Amino acid sequence: MVSCDCSARTSTTPAKGTPVTSTSATPTPEHGQLFANPDRNLAMELVRATEAAAIRATPFIGRGDKNAADGAAVDAMRKFLSTVDFAGVVVIGEGEKDEAPMLFNGEQVGNGQGPDCDIAVDPIDGTSLTAAGRQNALSVIAVADRGSMYNPKDLFYMEKIVTGPEGVGVIDLARPIGENIRALSKAKNKPVEDMVIAVLDRPRHEELINEIREAGAGTQLMLDGDVAGGINAARGTGRIDMCVGIGGTPEGIITACAIKALGGVLQGRWYPRNAEERERAIAAGHDLDAVLTQDDLVRTENTYFVATGVTDGGLCAGVRRVGNRIMTDSVVLRSRSGTVRRVTAEHLADKWL
């Protein structure tokens, strides 16, 4: 499989949904060596695109116009992506949900000089949060080997559960939420009453929220954007122990790229919104009862996840101006090396006028 680490590209065009295979073997590290063949971290180039999107969206924070904020972020992200050394195809983009003219599904991005990759973009995960001036809005990019990302065109929503490494082999989406909370509590050696479960604040989750509280755990209700909730649960460095509920399939796939770098677990099950969507999904061959994992949603161990804060949140701080500098805070995850990098950058404001 071609690495998204600027390795040599094959000239063969793969069939849709087929991972690209490399014609050269990857060297094996010698004993005592950390890396036999150090490579470039593509995510360190991609972070410039999320930084740009977040900065350009900043003037629209709290102004009540989510479309203007999203449009500015999309334009900035696309321009920066065009300079990155990779041949990306947008699998999850803006077009299907927002009818945007740029970063649409199927669009080719990058300068074409690097590896072949699938790319998922969300220039602002939380446009409504941005427009209202609320917390937890992010600019997000996820990248994986070409042909490895599930295409969510048939089913836009899925039921999800995300935890950190302690949940591997412990949680099961098919079980009641109370059982999962108690099982994870035991695995983490943490009292149930100290457990915090993140859930999107939606009418469809009223029963789920009640069940969580009846089990003895607390809730953290998210207004929008469950990507940050899932990653915070998987990292285990904050208050959130688990993220559950029905959310977007695109967000699930983006989160899966991050989970592969964090060693956590994501399980999902398709959630048709109506009878028509159910029939279409069954006709396309989807098993609506199957419990899927991050490995089903992204079929490679070579993934990147990059996010920059637009507004302050549990994952990243938001963009802020200090004198003549613009400050950004980003997180960069890479599954191949299992690294989590924090990127705090200072940008000369005059360069962004």
Tab-separated table of C-alpha atoms in Angstrom:
chain	number	residue	atom	x	y	z
A	1	MET	CA	0.000	0.000	0.000
A	2	VAL	CA	1.413	3.384	-0.952
A	3	SER	CA	2.381	5.385	2.097
A	4	CYS	CA	1.040	8.869	2.672
A	5	ASP	CA	4.595	9.694	3.735
A	6	CYS	CA	5.862	10.949	0.385
A	7	SER	CA	7.106	7.553	-0.774
A	8	ALA	CA	7.297	6.781	-4.480
A	9	ARG	CA	3.978	6.591	-6.304
A	10	THR	CA	2.892	3.824	-8.594
A	11	SER	CA	1.730	4.816	-12.073
A	12	THR	CA	-1.174	2.358	-12.003
A	13	THR	CA	-4.615	3.871	-11.422
A	14	PRO	CA	-6.524	1.702	-8.946
A	15	ALA	CA	-10.120	0.636	-9.307
A	16	LYS	CA	-12.564	2.465	-7.088
A	17	GLY	CA	-12.349	1.178	-3.508
A	18	THR	CA	-9.114	-0.743	-4.180
A	19	PRO	CA	-6.069	0.193	-2.068
A	20	VAL	CA	-2.925	1.034	-4.045
A	21	THR	CA	-0.073	-1.435	-3.680
A	22	SER	CA	3.562	-0.439	-3.680
A	23	THR	CA	6.088	-2.098	-5.975
A	24	SER	CA	8.941	-1.695	-3.512
A	25	ALA	CA	9.430	-3.331	-0.137
A	26	THR	CA	9.607	-1.230	2.990
A	27	PRO	CA	12.999	-1.615	4.671
A	28	THR	CA	12.971	-3.275	8.080
A	29	PRO	CA	14.597	-1.280	10.912
A	30	GLU	CA	17.861	-2.752	12.138
A	31	HIS	CA	18.117	-3.817	15.780
A	32	GLY	CA	18.533	-0.757	17.979
A	33	GLN	CA	17.327	1.668	15.328
A	34	LEU	CA	14.138	3.616	15.847
A	35	PHE	CA	13.641	4.185	12.127
A	36	ALA	CA	15.662	2.704	9.281
A	37	ASN	CA	14.124	5.087	6.776
A	38	PRO	CA	12.858	8.334	8.328
A	39	ASP	CA	10.136	9.940	6.219
A	40	ARG	CA	8.234	13.187	6.064
A	41	ASN	CA	5.137	13.652	8.150
A	42	LEU	CA	2.481	14.746	5.671
A	43	ALA	CA	0.335	16.056	8.509
A	44	MET	CA	2.899	18.758	9.253
A	45	GLU	CA	2.147	20.160	5.806
A	46	LEU	CA	-1.599	19.695	6.130
A	47	VAL	CA	-1.715	21.672	9.367
A	48	ARG	CA	-1.018	24.824	7.361
A	49	ALA	CA	-4.360	24.289	5.604
A	50	THR	CA	-6.346	23.897	8.838
A	51	GLU	CA	-4.562	26.916	10.323
A	52	ALA	CA	-5.485	28.991	7.280
A	53	ALA	CA	-9.131	27.884	7.399
A	54	ALA	CA	-9.387	28.684	11.104
A	55	ILE	CA	-7.780	32.113	10.714
A	56	ARG	CA	-10.019	33.088	7.797
A	57	ALA	CA	-13.126	32.023	9.716
A	58	THR	CA	-12.235	34.118	12.755
A	59	PRO	CA	-13.839	37.423	11.605
A	60	PHE	CA	-17.189	35.606	11.419
A	61	ILE	CA	-17.166	34.188	14.959
A	62	GLY	CA	-20.327	35.281	16.749
A	63	ARG	CA	-21.667	37.172	13.704
A	64	GLY	CA	-24.593	34.822	13.054
A	65	ASP	CA	-23.632	33.921	9.464
A	66	LYS	CA	-22.449	30.315	9.353
A	67	ASN	CA	-22.376	30.222	5.542
A	68	ALA	CA	-19.981	33.173	5.369
A	69	ALA	CA	-17.704	31.558	7.955
A	70	ASP	CA	-17.741	28.239	6.120
A	71	GLY	CA	-17.140	29.870	2.745
A	72	ALA	CA	-14.080	31.735	4.004
A	73	ALA	CA	-12.685	28.567	5.605
A	74	VAL	CA	-13.293	26.437	2.492
A	75	ASP	CA	-11.547	28.943	0.219
A	76	ALA	CA	-8.503	29.198	2.495
A	77	MET	CA	-8.178	25.435	3.031
A	78	ARG	CA	-8.411	24.682	-0.675
A	79	LYS	CA	-5.696	27.205	-1.575
A	80	PHE	CA	-3.261	25.775	0.941
A	81	LEU	CA	-4.045	22.160	0.008
A	82	SER	CA	-3.045	22.931	-3.575
A	83	THR	CA	0.562	23.405	-2.393
A	84	VAL	CA	0.873	20.097	-0.487
A	85	ASP	CA	2.978	17.276	-1.956
A	86	PHE	CA	0.314	14.638	-2.446
A	87	ALA	CA	-2.343	13.526	-4.932
A	88	GLY	CA	-5.510	13.647	-2.899
A	89	VAL	CA	-9.067	12.779	-3.845
A	90	VAL	CA	-11.808	14.219	-1.629
A	91	VAL	CA	-13.908	11.316	-0.342
A	92	ILE	CA	-15.665	13.382	2.308
A	93	GLY	CA	-16.072	17.010	1.374
A	94	GLU	CA	-18.371	19.987	1.462
A	95	GLY	CA	-20.481	19.412	-1.619
A	96	GLU	CA	-22.981	16.759	-0.545
A	97	LYS	CA	-24.182	18.448	2.639
A	98	ASP	CA	-23.595	22.124	1.833
A	99	GLU	CA	-23.776	22.253	-1.992
A	100	ALA	CA	-20.416	24.011	-1.945
A	101	PRO	CA	-18.575	24.676	-5.228
A	102	MET	CA	-15.182	23.750	-3.734
A	103	LEU	CA	-13.765	20.784	-1.836
A	104	PHE	CA	-16.609	18.698	-3.197
A	105	ASN	CA	-16.641	14.901	-3.179
A	106	GLY	CA	-14.389	13.604	-5.936
A	107	GLU	CA	-12.342	16.791	-6.284
A	108	GLN	CA	-8.592	16.313	-6.717
A	109	VAL	CA	-6.423	18.302	-4.334
A	110	GLY	CA	-2.695	18.691	-3.748
A	111	ASN	CA	0.025	19.385	-6.280
A	112	GLY	CA	0.034	15.799	-7.581
A	113	GLN	CA	3.717	15.275	-6.751
A	114	GLY	CA	3.374	12.975	-3.742
A	115	PRO	CA	1.505	9.829	-2.679
A	116	ASP	CA	-2.043	8.882	-3.684
A	117	CYS	CA	-4.430	9.521	-0.800
A	118	ASP	CA	-8.069	9.702	0.222
A	119	ILE	CA	-8.876	12.920	2.038
A	120	ALA	CA	-11.729	13.993	4.287
A	121	VAL	CA	-12.156	17.689	4.964
A	122	ASP	CA	-14.339	19.741	7.262
A	123	PRO	CA	-13.111	23.340	7.023
A	124	ILE	CA	-15.323	24.113	10.009
A	125	ASP	CA	-16.652	21.261	12.123
A	126	GLY	CA	-19.235	23.356	13.942
A	127	THR	CA	-20.369	26.158	11.627
A	128	SER	CA	-23.323	26.892	13.908
A	129	LEU	CA	-20.964	27.040	16.894
A	130	THR	CA	-18.790	29.521	15.015
A	131	ALA	CA	-21.726	31.697	14.002
A	132	ALA	CA	-22.989	31.771	17.592
A	133	GLY	CA	-19.552	32.310	19.129
A	134	ARG	CA	-19.734	29.035	21.051
A	135	GLN	CA	-16.920	26.661	21.954
A	136	ASN	CA	-15.519	23.559	20.209
A	137	ALA	CA	-15.500	24.669	16.551
A	138	LEU	CA	-12.585	23.077	14.669
A	139	SER	CA	-11.027	23.019	11.226
A	140	VAL	CA	-10.311	19.371	10.369
A	141	ILE	CA	-8.518	17.245	7.766
A	142	ALA	CA	-8.078	13.456	7.760
A	143	VAL	CA	-5.964	11.556	5.229
A	144	ALA	CA	-5.462	7.857	4.472
A	145	ASP	CA	-4.120	5.640	1.681
A	146	ARG	CA	-6.040	5.832	-1.600
A	147	GLY	CA	-9.080	3.572	-1.670
A	148	SER	CA	-9.121	2.937	2.083
A	149	MET	CA	-11.821	5.369	3.293
A	150	TYR	CA	-15.439	4.260	3.322
A	151	ASN	CA	-17.584	6.435	1.065
A	152	PRO	CA	-20.611	7.597	3.108
A	153	LYS	CA	-22.829	8.455	0.134
A	154	ASP	CA	-25.471	5.800	0.967
A	155	LEU	CA	-25.895	6.423	4.705
A	156	PHE	CA	-25.285	9.836	6.211
A	157	TYR	CA	-25.881	8.901	9.881
A	158	MET	CA	-24.565	6.193	12.156
A	159	GLU	CA	-24.802	5.182	15.801
A	160	LYS	CA	-21.362	5.425	17.416
A	161	ILE	CA	-19.445	4.661	20.581
A	162	VAL	CA	-15.849	5.826	21.128
A	163	THR	CA	-13.472	5.179	24.034
A	164	GLY	CA	-9.761	5.098	24.755
A	165	PRO	CA	-7.511	1.997	24.793
A	166	GLU	CA	-9.157	0.708	27.975
A	167	GLY	CA	-12.299	0.036	25.955
A	168	VAL	CA	-10.655	-2.368	23.495
A	169	GLY	CA	-12.347	-5.747	23.909
A	170	VAL	CA	-14.502	-4.290	26.684
A	171	ILE	CA	-17.237	-2.148	25.140
A	172	ASP	CA	-19.818	-3.452	22.667
A	173	LEU	CA	-22.257	-1.213	20.811
A	174	ALA	CA	-24.783	-4.043	20.741
A	175	ARG	CA	-25.078	-3.971	24.552
A	176	PRO	CA	-27.128	-1.450	26.584
A	177	ILE	CA	-25.279	1.757	27.416
A	178	GLY	CA	-25.429	1.035	31.156
A	179	GLU	CA	-23.534	-2.233	30.691
A	180	ASN	CA	-20.885	-0.480	28.611
A	181	ILE	CA	-20.443	2.235	31.216
A	182	ARG	CA	-19.999	-0.299	34.006
A	183	ALA	CA	-17.590	-2.409	31.939
A	184	LEU	CA	-15.449	0.613	31.035
A	185	SER	CA	-15.580	1.843	34.617
A	186	LYS	CA	-14.120	-1.469	35.764
A	187	ALA	CA	-11.464	-1.464	33.014
A	188	LYS	CA	-10.381	2.063	33.948
A	189	ASN	CA	-10.603	1.393	37.696
A	190	LYS	CA	-12.761	4.489	37.945
A	191	PRO	CA	-16.038	4.742	39.892
A	192	VAL	CA	-19.157	4.879	37.719
A	193	GLU	CA	-20.228	8.107	39.411
A	194	ASP	CA	-16.995	9.740	38.176
A	195	MET	CA	-17.546	8.663	34.554
A	196	VAL	CA	-18.464	11.379	32.035
A	197	ILE	CA	-20.187	10.440	28.776
A	198	ALA	CA	-20.265	12.905	25.869
A	199	VAL	CA	-23.482	13.005	23.809
A	200	LEU	CA	-24.785	15.361	21.126
A	201	ASP	CA	-27.608	17.427	22.602
A	202	ARG	CA	-30.395	16.300	20.268
A	203	PRO	CA	-34.033	15.262	20.836
A	204	ARG	CA	-33.210	11.812	19.436
A	205	HIS	CA	-30.862	11.255	22.383
A	206	GLU	CA	-33.325	11.978	25.170
A	207	GLU	CA	-33.743	8.306	26.097
A	208	LEU	CA	-29.996	7.636	25.788
A	209	ILE	CA	-29.186	10.540	28.113
A	210	ASN	CA	-31.674	9.259	30.670
A	211	GLU	CA	-30.132	5.764	30.531
A	212	ILE	CA	-26.636	7.181	31.076
A	213	ARG	CA	-27.761	9.113	34.128
A	214	GLU	CA	-29.752	6.163	35.474
A	215	ALA	CA	-26.548	4.093	35.244
A	216	GLY	CA	-24.949	6.595	37.623
A	217	ALA	CA	-22.659	8.416	35.170
A	218	GLY	CA	-22.646	12.083	34.237
A	219	THR	CA	-23.144	13.579	30.789
A	220	GLN	CA	-21.419	16.275	28.797
A	221	LEU	CA	-23.897	17.486	26.198
A	222	MET	CA	-22.330	18.741	22.979
A	223	LEU	CA	-24.129	21.352	20.903
A	224	ASP	CA	-22.436	20.275	17.672
A	225	GLY	CA	-19.492	18.372	16.224
A	226	ASP	CA	-18.882	14.940	17.773
A	227	VAL	CA	-15.378	14.631	16.266
A	228	ALA	CA	-13.831	16.508	19.185
A	229	GLY	CA	-15.938	14.520	21.653
A	230	GLY	CA	-14.727	11.209	20.244
A	231	ILE	CA	-11.076	12.246	20.206
A	232	ASN	CA	-11.227	13.626	23.741
A	233	ALA	CA	-12.736	10.323	24.899
A	234	ALA	CA	-10.010	8.329	23.142
A	235	ARG	CA	-7.154	10.466	24.487
A	236	GLY	CA	-8.313	10.145	28.068
A	237	THR	CA	-6.525	13.333	29.132
A	238	GLY	CA	-9.693	15.250	29.995
A	239	ARG	CA	-13.012	14.596	31.713
A	240	ILE	CA	-14.671	12.587	28.921
A	241	ASP	CA	-14.511	8.786	29.213
A	242	MET	CA	-16.829	7.816	26.357
A	243	CYS	CA	-18.600	9.483	23.432
A	244	VAL	CA	-21.870	7.929	22.250
A	245	GLY	CA	-24.915	8.625	20.123
A	246	ILE	CA	-26.160	9.072	16.579
A	247	GLY	CA	-24.089	11.426	14.457
A	248	GLY	CA	-22.793	11.917	10.951
A	249	THR	CA	-21.090	9.079	9.097
A	250	PRO	CA	-18.510	11.509	7.635
A	251	GLU	CA	-17.585	12.561	11.171
A	252	GLY	CA	-17.314	8.898	12.128
A	253	ILE	CA	-14.823	8.218	9.349
A	254	ILE	CA	-12.781	11.303	10.233
A	255	THR	CA	-12.753	10.207	13.875
A	256	ALA	CA	-11.659	6.703	12.834
A	257	CYS	CA	-8.480	8.171	11.294
A	258	ALA	CA	-7.686	9.780	14.645
A	259	ILE	CA	-8.562	6.695	16.694
A	260	LYS	CA	-6.003	4.655	14.765
A	261	ALA	CA	-3.301	7.000	16.057
A	262	LEU	CA	-4.597	6.947	19.632
A	263	GLY	CA	-5.054	3.206	20.105
A	264	GLY	CA	-8.664	3.624	21.147
A	265	VAL	CA	-11.808	1.962	19.862
A	266	LEU	CA	-14.661	3.176	17.686
A	267	GLN	CA	-17.718	1.067	16.932
A	268	GLY	CA	-20.561	2.107	14.675
A	269	ARG	CA	-23.809	0.890	13.198
A	270	TRP	CA	-25.693	2.403	10.274
A	271	TYR	CA	-28.700	4.567	11.109
A	272	PRO	CA	-31.074	5.117	8.155
A	273	ARG	CA	-33.111	8.295	8.574
A	274	ASN	CA	-36.172	6.988	6.772
A	275	ALA	CA	-37.587	4.023	4.831
A	276	GLU	CA	-36.231	5.299	1.525
A	277	GLU	CA	-32.679	5.545	2.860
A	278	ARG	CA	-33.022	2.098	4.439
A	279	GLU	CA	-34.112	0.518	1.151
A	280	ARG	CA	-31.343	2.255	-0.758
A	281	ALA	CA	-28.732	1.084	1.748
A	282	ILE	CA	-29.940	-2.522	1.650
A	283	ALA	CA	-29.958	-2.444	-2.154
A	284	ALA	CA	-26.341	-1.215	-2.047
A	285	GLY	CA	-25.400	-4.254	0.066
A	286	HIS	CA	-25.069	-2.688	3.527
A	287	ASP	CA	-25.726	-4.860	6.589
A	288	LEU	CA	-27.690	-2.511	8.818
A	289	ASP	CA	-27.286	-4.779	11.863
A	290	ALA	CA	-23.513	-5.134	11.633
A	291	VAL	CA	-21.302	-3.459	14.228
A	292	LEU	CA	-18.410	-1.813	12.411
A	293	THR	CA	-15.035	-0.748	13.778
A	294	GLN	CA	-12.500	1.896	12.812
A	295	ASP	CA	-10.854	-0.749	10.630
A	296	ASP	CA	-14.060	-1.132	8.596
A	297	LEU	CA	-14.413	2.617	8.112
A	298	VAL	CA	-10.742	3.182	7.198
A	299	ARG	CA	-8.983	0.110	5.836
A	300	THR	CA	-5.353	1.074	6.447
A	301	GLU	CA	-3.005	1.609	9.363
A	302	ASN	CA	-1.515	4.674	7.675
A	303	THR	CA	-3.673	7.655	8.604
A	304	TYR	CA	-3.319	11.292	9.581
A	305	PHE	CA	-5.644	13.585	11.478
A	306	VAL	CA	-5.138	17.335	11.794
A	307	ALA	CA	-7.326	19.849	13.615
A	308	THR	CA	-6.949	23.554	14.410
A	309	GLY	CA	-9.190	25.331	16.882
A	310	VAL	CA	-11.513	27.970	15.493
A	311	THR	CA	-13.090	28.712	18.869
A	312	ASP	CA	-11.860	27.549	22.273
A	313	GLY	CA	-12.640	23.936	23.155
A	314	GLY	CA	-11.535	20.818	24.953
A	315	LEU	CA	-9.313	19.675	22.069
A	316	CYS	CA	-7.748	22.934	20.881
A	317	ALA	CA	-7.715	26.591	21.848
A	318	GLY	CA	-9.328	28.953	19.377
A	319	VAL	CA	-7.659	31.521	17.151
A	320	ARG	CA	-6.699	34.688	18.981
A	321	ARG	CA	-4.895	37.908	18.171
A	322	VAL	CA	-2.123	39.153	20.450
A	323	GLY	CA	-0.683	42.459	19.273
A	324	ASN	CA	0.556	41.978	15.729
A	325	ARG	CA	0.455	38.180	15.996
A	326	ILE	CA	-2.299	35.668	15.316
A	327	MET	CA	-2.063	32.602	17.550
A	328	THR	CA	-3.310	29.166	16.493
A	329	ASP	CA	-3.461	25.871	18.370
A	330	SER	CA	-3.525	22.544	16.500
A	331	VAL	CA	-3.311	18.821	17.167
A	332	VAL	CA	-1.586	16.475	14.708
A	333	LEU	CA	-2.115	12.700	14.952
A	334	ARG	CA	-0.289	10.034	12.966
A	335	SER	CA	-1.173	6.349	13.157
A	336	ARG	CA	2.053	4.924	11.710
A	337	SER	CA	4.154	6.389	14.508
A	338	GLY	CA	1.380	6.635	17.108
A	339	THR	CA	2.303	10.244	17.816
A	340	VAL	CA	0.222	13.148	19.080
A	341	ARG	CA	1.794	16.516	18.363
A	342	ARG	CA	0.641	19.916	19.571
A	343	VAL	CA	1.397	22.747	17.166
A	344	THR	CA	1.144	26.234	18.630
A	345	ALA	CA	1.917	28.762	15.941
A	346	GLU	CA	2.362	32.528	15.768
A	347	HIS	CA	1.460	34.213	12.479
A	348	LEU	CA	2.366	37.803	11.622
A	349	ALA	CA	-1.029	39.487	11.284
A	350	ASP	CA	0.098	41.740	8.425
A	351	LYS	CA	0.576	38.648	6.244
A	352	TRP	CA	-3.121	37.785	6.627
A	353	LEU	CA	-4.617	41.134	5.673
